[in-house]
Each structure stands twice: as C-alpha cells, then as structure tokens.
Amino acid sequence: MDPVISQLINHFREIIALSDADTEFIIPALEVIHLKKKDFLLSEGQVSKHMRFIAKGSLYAYSLDEKGKENTTQLGIENWWINDLYSYLSGQPSRMFIQANEETTVIQISKENLEQLYKEVPAISDFWRLKMQSAYVTLQERTFEHSRVDAYTKYRNFISTYRNIEQRFPQFMIASYLGITVEYLSYLRKKHLSDVS
C-alpha cells in the first residue's frame, strides 16, 4: 500500500475499527494531490466537493475583507483535515481560499465517493459523525474565546492546543488567525517566554 494512503487508513483506525475488506472499498475512493507552495486547493467562488486530509505539508484557509485584507480562519498540518465545511455541506460557493503554505500532499474524498462509502463501510459514517462533532465544539470554543478572552490567553491556548504549529506558519498568518497585529503577536511571544522562564 502507498505510504501516503496507509497514513490515512491508520488515521481512520485511531478512531474506528476497519477490516482489510473495508480498506479495499476505501482505497479506490481516494485521490492523492500534490501542491507546490502557494498553490490553491480551493478558491473563493468554487463549491467544495471534497473532504481533504493533509498527509504532508501545511495549508491555511482565509477569506478577504472588503479592503482585500486576508483573514486567516484555519491552519492545517499533517494528519489534520481542512475544508470549507459550509460550502461542502450547503453546496454554496466558498467564501474562502485554501492555499498551500509549503509543498503539500493532500488526500481527498469526493462527496459522491464518501456517500458510497457510508453504505459500503458504515464505520466511516461513525468516523465523520465524531469528526463533525469535534469540529463543531472547536468552532464554538473559538467563537466564545474570540469575544470573551484576552489576547494573551488566546495566544497561550493556541500554543498549548497546537504544539509545534507556530514554527510552520509565518507570523502574519498566526496573528491574523488570533485576530491581532504582527507587532502585538511579537509582544505576546516575548511575554510568554519571560513568564515560562
């Protein structure tokens, strides 16, 4: 089995039980895509028709405000899923871009293939139910944190929840994700380092 495909199968198996017969159904439903740095996986206006797993590399999702400023909404590294779930679930055009932050390998499953897998491998349905629940909880936490938590607490929560991710992305993306300026992020980093030393 291709090591990249194997990586996704092992990822599934961390949450659900899969037999060898199940994997025989799953493998043909998968598509491997290689992206160079700055390549787009999804652009604003396209409908998201795939679930996407990052096998190698990193991606980020962002939208543009009326002044053309990027607002980072998601960051993703190996073994994470990244998508515009709103577009995927509603069939509406995406309001965001998903772009490679570095050379990246993605495995994607089309909506059509995933619907078929739900019938052939019911455990995959359980996997997505758990993933969707987790995504909803994360979104709720982020929404709550955005309005009620100070920037320093946000930063500390971010680096403790997503260990090692900070080194993978430029400062402006991290700052945008946290809703602060690059200068303020730099100040928070220094403050954190002096607090833990």
PDB file of C-alpha atoms in Angstrom:
ATOM      1  CA  MET A   1       0.000   0.000   0.000  1.00  0.00           C
ATOM      2  CA  ASP A   2       1.190   3.521  -0.833  1.00  0.00           C
ATOM      3  CA  PRO A   3       2.646   5.006   2.410  1.00  0.00           C
ATOM      4  CA  VAL A   4       0.503   8.146   1.960  1.00  0.00           C
ATOM      5  CA  ILE A   5      -2.702   6.071   1.696  1.00  0.00           C
ATOM      6  CA  SER A   6      -1.506   3.947   4.622  1.00  0.00           C
ATOM      7  CA  GLN A   7      -1.187   7.127   6.686  1.00  0.00           C
ATOM      8  CA  LEU A   8      -4.865   7.957   6.153  1.00  0.00           C
ATOM      9  CA  ILE A   9      -6.006   4.375   6.835  1.00  0.00           C
ATOM     10  CA  ASN A  10      -4.058   4.459  10.127  1.00  0.00           C
ATOM     11  CA  HIS A  11      -5.663   7.823  10.897  1.00  0.00           C
ATOM     12  CA  PHE A  12      -9.113   6.266  10.407  1.00  0.00           C
ATOM     13  CA  ARG A  13      -8.108   3.305  12.594  1.00  0.00           C
ATOM     14  CA  GLU A  14      -7.250   5.610  15.501  1.00  0.00           C
ATOM     15  CA  ILE A  15     -10.999   6.296  15.791  1.00  0.00           C
ATOM     16  CA  ILE A  16     -12.814   3.362  14.150  1.00  0.00           C
ATOM     17  CA  ALA A  17     -12.206  -0.348  13.528  1.00  0.00           C
ATOM     18  CA  LEU A  18     -11.565  -1.207   9.879  1.00  0.00           C
ATOM     19  CA  SER A  19     -11.111  -4.665   8.413  1.00  0.00           C
ATOM     20  CA  ASP A  20      -8.872  -5.379   5.429  1.00  0.00           C
ATOM     21  CA  ALA A  21     -12.063  -5.817   3.384  1.00  0.00           C
ATOM     22  CA  ASP A  22     -13.136  -2.296   4.444  1.00  0.00           C
ATOM     23  CA  THR A  23      -9.845  -0.808   3.251  1.00  0.00           C
ATOM     24  CA  GLU A  24     -10.374  -2.493  -0.137  1.00  0.00           C
ATOM     25  CA  PHE A  25     -13.503  -0.354  -0.521  1.00  0.00           C
ATOM     26  CA  ILE A  26     -11.861   2.807   0.799  1.00  0.00           C
ATOM     27  CA  ILE A  27      -8.661   2.917  -1.280  1.00  0.00           C
ATOM     28  CA  PRO A  28     -10.287   3.365  -4.738  1.00  0.00           C
ATOM     29  CA  ALA A  29     -12.345   6.288  -3.339  1.00  0.00           C
ATOM     30  CA  LEU A  30      -9.210   8.286  -2.512  1.00  0.00           C
ATOM     31  CA  GLU A  31      -7.375  10.793  -4.681  1.00  0.00           C
ATOM     32  CA  VAL A  32      -3.841  11.987  -3.887  1.00  0.00           C
ATOM     33  CA  ILE A  33      -2.953  15.567  -4.854  1.00  0.00           C
ATOM     34  CA  HIS A  34       0.462  17.237  -4.714  1.00  0.00           C
ATOM     35  CA  LEU A  35       0.623  21.004  -4.256  1.00  0.00           C
ATOM     36  CA  LYS A  36       3.557  23.374  -4.548  1.00  0.00           C
ATOM     37  CA  LYS A  37       3.886  26.241  -2.097  1.00  0.00           C
ATOM     38  CA  LYS A  38       1.230  28.917  -2.865  1.00  0.00           C
ATOM     39  CA  ASP A  39      -0.928  26.520  -4.959  1.00  0.00           C
ATOM     40  CA  PHE A  40      -4.660  26.759  -4.263  1.00  0.00           C
ATOM     41  CA  LEU A  41      -6.652  23.750  -3.124  1.00  0.00           C
ATOM     42  CA  LEU A  42      -9.881  25.768  -3.140  1.00  0.00           C
ATOM     43  CA  SER A  43     -10.684  29.298  -4.317  1.00  0.00           C
ATOM     44  CA  GLU A  44     -13.453  31.691  -3.392  1.00  0.00           C
ATOM     45  CA  GLY A  45     -16.483  31.065  -5.613  1.00  0.00           C
ATOM     46  CA  GLN A  46     -15.805  27.334  -6.088  1.00  0.00           C
ATOM     47  CA  VAL A  47     -18.068  24.794  -4.395  1.00  0.00           C
ATOM     48  CA  SER A  48     -16.143  22.495  -2.060  1.00  0.00           C
ATOM     49  CA  LYS A  49     -16.937  18.939  -3.176  1.00  0.00           C
ATOM     50  CA  HIS A  50     -14.277  17.012  -1.236  1.00  0.00           C
ATOM     51  CA  MET A  51     -13.140  16.205   2.283  1.00  0.00           C
ATOM     52  CA  ARG A  52      -9.389  16.814   2.438  1.00  0.00           C
ATOM     53  CA  PHE A  53      -6.720  15.177   4.618  1.00  0.00           C
ATOM     54  CA  ILE A  54      -3.222  16.653   4.869  1.00  0.00           C
ATOM     55  CA  ALA A  55      -0.696  13.829   4.529  1.00  0.00           C
ATOM     56  CA  LYS A  56       2.386  16.053   4.288  1.00  0.00           C
ATOM     57  CA  GLY A  57       2.981  19.788   4.457  1.00  0.00           C
ATOM     58  CA  SER A  58       0.655  22.563   5.595  1.00  0.00           C
ATOM     59  CA  LEU A  59      -2.280  24.593   4.326  1.00  0.00           C
ATOM     60  CA  TYR A  60      -4.167  27.619   5.506  1.00  0.00           C
ATOM     61  CA  ALA A  61      -7.671  28.908   4.823  1.00  0.00           C
ATOM     62  CA  TYR A  62      -8.538  32.576   4.622  1.00  0.00           C
ATOM     63  CA  SER A  63     -11.172  34.994   3.403  1.00  0.00           C
ATOM     64  CA  LEU A  64     -10.694  38.508   2.060  1.00  0.00           C
ATOM     65  CA  ASP A  65     -12.415  41.509   3.607  1.00  0.00           C
ATOM     66  CA  GLU A  66     -13.760  44.449   1.565  1.00  0.00           C
ATOM     67  CA  LYS A  67     -10.294  46.051   1.605  1.00  0.00           C
ATOM     68  CA  GLY A  68      -8.631  42.885   0.293  1.00  0.00           C
ATOM     69  CA  LYS A  69      -7.039  42.028   3.658  1.00  0.00           C
ATOM     70  CA  GLU A  70      -6.577  38.323   4.419  1.00  0.00           C
ATOM     71  CA  ASN A  71      -8.356  36.924   7.481  1.00  0.00           C
ATOM     72  CA  THR A  72      -6.946  33.513   8.373  1.00  0.00           C
ATOM     73  CA  THR A  73      -9.686  31.120   9.510  1.00  0.00           C
ATOM     74  CA  GLN A  74      -7.906  27.735   9.577  1.00  0.00           C
ATOM     75  CA  LEU A  75      -4.370  26.398   9.783  1.00  0.00           C
ATOM     76  CA  GLY A  76      -3.620  22.778   8.974  1.00  0.00           C
ATOM     77  CA  ILE A  77      -0.632  20.429   9.223  1.00  0.00           C
ATOM     78  CA  GLU A  78      -0.040  16.674   8.814  1.00  0.00           C
ATOM     79  CA  ASN A  79      -2.904  14.396   9.897  1.00  0.00           C
ATOM     80  CA  TRP A  80      -5.408  17.273  10.021  1.00  0.00           C
ATOM     81  CA  TRP A  81      -8.443  17.798   7.803  1.00  0.00           C
ATOM     82  CA  ILE A  82      -9.024  21.149   6.123  1.00  0.00           C
ATOM     83  CA  ASN A  83     -12.074  22.305   4.203  1.00  0.00           C
ATOM     84  CA  ASP A  84     -14.773  24.897   3.805  1.00  0.00           C
ATOM     85  CA  LEU A  85     -17.406  22.826   5.592  1.00  0.00           C
ATOM     86  CA  TYR A  86     -20.110  25.420   4.947  1.00  0.00           C
ATOM     87  CA  SER A  87     -19.608  25.136   1.184  1.00  0.00           C
ATOM     88  CA  TYR A  88     -19.255  21.335   1.338  1.00  0.00           C
ATOM     89  CA  LEU A  89     -22.451  20.810   3.347  1.00  0.00           C
ATOM     90  CA  SER A  90     -24.603  23.521   1.731  1.00  0.00           C
ATOM     91  CA  GLY A  91     -23.430  23.246  -1.893  1.00  0.00           C
ATOM     92  CA  GLN A  92     -22.971  27.045  -1.884  1.00  0.00           C
ATOM     93  CA  PRO A  93     -19.878  28.711  -3.418  1.00  0.00           C
ATOM     94  CA  SER A  94     -16.994  29.003  -0.995  1.00  0.00           C
ATOM     95  CA  ARG A  95     -16.242  32.347   0.627  1.00  0.00           C
ATOM     96  CA  MET A  96     -12.665  31.346   1.347  1.00  0.00           C
ATOM     97  CA  PHE A  97      -9.382  30.288  -0.202  1.00  0.00           C
ATOM     98  CA  ILE A  98      -7.367  27.247   0.877  1.00  0.00           C
ATOM     99  CA  GLN A  99      -3.715  27.603  -0.094  1.00  0.00           C
ATOM    100  CA  ALA A 100      -0.519  25.583   0.405  1.00  0.00           C
ATOM    101  CA  ASN A 101       1.863  27.162   2.897  1.00  0.00           C
ATOM    102  CA  GLU A 102       4.623  24.763   1.784  1.00  0.00           C
ATOM    103  CA  GLU A 103       4.933  21.771  -0.539  1.00  0.00           C
ATOM    104  CA  THR A 104       1.944  19.660   0.459  1.00  0.00           C
ATOM    105  CA  THR A 105       0.364  16.267  -0.235  1.00  0.00           C
ATOM    106  CA  VAL A 106      -3.395  16.008   0.263  1.00  0.00           C
ATOM    107  CA  ILE A 107      -5.709  13.006   0.072  1.00  0.00           C
ATOM    108  CA  GLN A 108      -9.209  13.949  -0.915  1.00  0.00           C
ATOM    109  CA  ILE A 109     -12.500  12.056  -0.999  1.00  0.00           C
ATOM    110  CA  SER A 110     -15.304  13.390  -3.162  1.00  0.00           C
ATOM    111  CA  LYS A 111     -18.740  13.848  -1.603  1.00  0.00           C
ATOM    112  CA  GLU A 112     -20.106  11.255  -4.037  1.00  0.00           C
ATOM    113  CA  ASN A 113     -17.467   8.670  -3.060  1.00  0.00           C
ATOM    114  CA  LEU A 114     -17.950   9.409   0.635  1.00  0.00           C
ATOM    115  CA  GLU A 115     -21.732   8.871   0.355  1.00  0.00           C
ATOM    116  CA  GLN A 116     -20.995   5.499  -1.275  1.00  0.00           C
ATOM    117  CA  LEU A 117     -18.508   4.591   1.466  1.00  0.00           C
ATOM    118  CA  TYR A 118     -21.143   5.288   4.126  1.00  0.00           C
ATOM    119  CA  LYS A 119     -23.121   2.383   2.632  1.00  0.00           C
ATOM    120  CA  GLU A 120     -20.190   0.036   1.997  1.00  0.00           C
ATOM    121  CA  VAL A 121     -18.215   0.786   5.188  1.00  0.00           C
ATOM    122  CA  PRO A 122     -20.642   2.011   7.899  1.00  0.00           C
ATOM    123  CA  ALA A 123     -17.735   2.690  10.282  1.00  0.00           C
ATOM    124  CA  ILE A 124     -16.710   5.609   8.005  1.00  0.00           C
ATOM    125  CA  SER A 125     -20.050   7.217   8.834  1.00  0.00           C
ATOM    126  CA  ASP A 126     -19.160   6.912  12.544  1.00  0.00           C
ATOM    127  CA  PHE A 127     -15.769   8.471  11.855  1.00  0.00           C
ATOM    128  CA  TRP A 128     -17.346  11.532  10.212  1.00  0.00           C
ATOM    129  CA  ARG A 129     -20.027  11.877  12.863  1.00  0.00           C
ATOM    130  CA  LEU A 130     -17.281  12.090  15.511  1.00  0.00           C
ATOM    131  CA  LYS A 131     -15.185  14.448  13.368  1.00  0.00           C
ATOM    132  CA  MET A 132     -18.133  16.791  12.738  1.00  0.00           C
ATOM    133  CA  GLN A 133     -18.971  16.854  16.454  1.00  0.00           C
ATOM    134  CA  SER A 134     -15.372  17.707  17.259  1.00  0.00           C
ATOM    135  CA  ALA A 135     -15.282  20.433  14.565  1.00  0.00           C
ATOM    136  CA  TYR A 136     -18.480  21.963  15.950  1.00  0.00           C
ATOM    137  CA  VAL A 137     -17.115  22.008  19.509  1.00  0.00           C
ATOM    138  CA  THR A 138     -13.864  23.619  18.306  1.00  0.00           C
ATOM    139  CA  LEU A 139     -15.796  26.265  16.369  1.00  0.00           C
ATOM    140  CA  GLN A 140     -17.965  27.061  19.404  1.00  0.00           C
ATOM    141  CA  GLU A 141     -14.884  27.340  21.627  1.00  0.00           C
ATOM    142  CA  ARG A 142     -13.189  29.631  19.130  1.00  0.00           C
ATOM    143  CA  THR A 143     -16.279  31.836  18.815  1.00  0.00           C
ATOM    144  CA  PHE A 144     -16.589  32.097  22.602  1.00  0.00           C
ATOM    145  CA  GLU A 145     -12.861  32.764  23.024  1.00  0.00           C
ATOM    146  CA  HIS A 146     -12.856  35.417  20.289  1.00  0.00           C
ATOM    147  CA  SER A 147     -15.371  37.589  22.117  1.00  0.00           C
ATOM    148  CA  ARG A 148     -14.544  36.939  25.763  1.00  0.00           C
ATOM    149  CA  VAL A 149     -10.882  36.078  26.199  1.00  0.00           C
ATOM    150  CA  ASP A 150      -7.921  38.475  26.207  1.00  0.00           C
ATOM    151  CA  ALA A 151      -5.229  38.188  23.514  1.00  0.00           C
ATOM    152  CA  TYR A 152      -2.568  36.734  25.814  1.00  0.00           C
ATOM    153  CA  THR A 153      -4.865  33.913  26.957  1.00  0.00           C
ATOM    154  CA  LYS A 154      -5.821  33.270  23.316  1.00  0.00           C
ATOM    155  CA  TYR A 155      -2.150  33.016  22.377  1.00  0.00           C
ATOM    156  CA  ARG A 156      -1.341  30.665  25.288  1.00  0.00           C
ATOM    157  CA  ASN A 157      -4.337  28.460  24.471  1.00  0.00           C
ATOM    158  CA  PHE A 158      -3.263  28.379  20.828  1.00  0.00           C
ATOM    159  CA  ILE A 159       0.313  27.253  21.504  1.00  0.00           C
ATOM    160  CA  SER A 160      -0.731  24.681  24.127  1.00  0.00           C
ATOM    161  CA  THR A 161      -3.506  23.225  21.927  1.00  0.00           C
ATOM    162  CA  TYR A 162      -1.483  23.240  18.700  1.00  0.00           C
ATOM    163  CA  ARG A 163       2.050  22.408  19.777  1.00  0.00           C
ATOM    164  CA  ASN A 164       4.792  22.987  17.171  1.00  0.00           C
ATOM    165  CA  ILE A 165       2.402  24.645  14.707  1.00  0.00           C
ATOM    166  CA  GLU A 166       3.739  28.137  15.360  1.00  0.00           C
ATOM    167  CA  GLN A 167       7.073  27.351  13.652  1.00  0.00           C
ATOM    168  CA  ARG A 168       5.316  26.175  10.486  1.00  0.00           C
ATOM    169  CA  PHE A 169       3.492  29.375   9.546  1.00  0.00           C
ATOM    170  CA  PRO A 170       4.559  32.995   9.016  1.00  0.00           C
ATOM    171  CA  GLN A 171       3.825  35.375  11.874  1.00  0.00           C
ATOM    172  CA  PHE A 172       1.261  37.346   9.879  1.00  0.00           C
ATOM    173  CA  MET A 173      -0.893  34.201   9.462  1.00  0.00           C
ATOM    174  CA  ILE A 174      -0.743  33.328  13.168  1.00  0.00           C
ATOM    175  CA  ALA A 175      -1.555  36.958  14.061  1.00  0.00           C
ATOM    176  CA  SER A 176      -4.480  37.007  11.617  1.00  0.00           C
ATOM    177  CA  TYR A 177      -5.783  33.695  12.996  1.00  0.00           C
ATOM    178  CA  LEU A 178      -5.687  35.145  16.527  1.00  0.00           C
ATOM    179  CA  GLY A 179      -7.210  38.452  15.401  1.00  0.00           C
ATOM    180  CA  ILE A 180      -4.233  40.608  16.428  1.00  0.00           C
ATOM    181  CA  THR A 181      -1.409  42.542  14.731  1.00  0.00           C
ATOM    182  CA  VAL A 182       2.005  41.018  13.993  1.00  0.00           C
ATOM    183  CA  GLU A 183       3.598  43.530  16.391  1.00  0.00           C
ATOM    184  CA  TYR A 184       1.260  42.505  19.188  1.00  0.00           C
ATOM    185  CA  LEU A 185       1.939  38.811  18.493  1.00  0.00           C
ATOM    186  CA  SER A 186       5.655  39.520  18.851  1.00  0.00           C
ATOM    187  CA  TYR A 187       4.995  41.208  22.213  1.00  0.00           C
ATOM    188  CA  LEU A 188       2.856  38.249  23.411  1.00  0.00           C
ATOM    189  CA  ARG A 189       5.579  35.771  22.407  1.00  0.00           C
ATOM    190  CA  LYS A 190       8.186  37.708  24.412  1.00  0.00           C
ATOM    191  CA  LYS A 191       5.822  37.980  27.387  1.00  0.00           C
ATOM    192  CA  HIS A 192       5.127  34.242  27.271  1.00  0.00           C
ATOM    193  CA  LEU A 193       8.837  33.374  27.080  1.00  0.00           C
ATOM    194  CA  SER A 194       9.614  35.571  30.083  1.00  0.00           C
ATOM    195  CA  ASP A 195       6.639  34.085  32.027  1.00  0.00           C
ATOM    196  CA  VAL A 196       7.770  30.497  31.476  1.00  0.00           C
ATOM    197  CA  SER A 197      11.498  31.089  32.005  1.00  0.00           C
TER     198      SER A 197
END
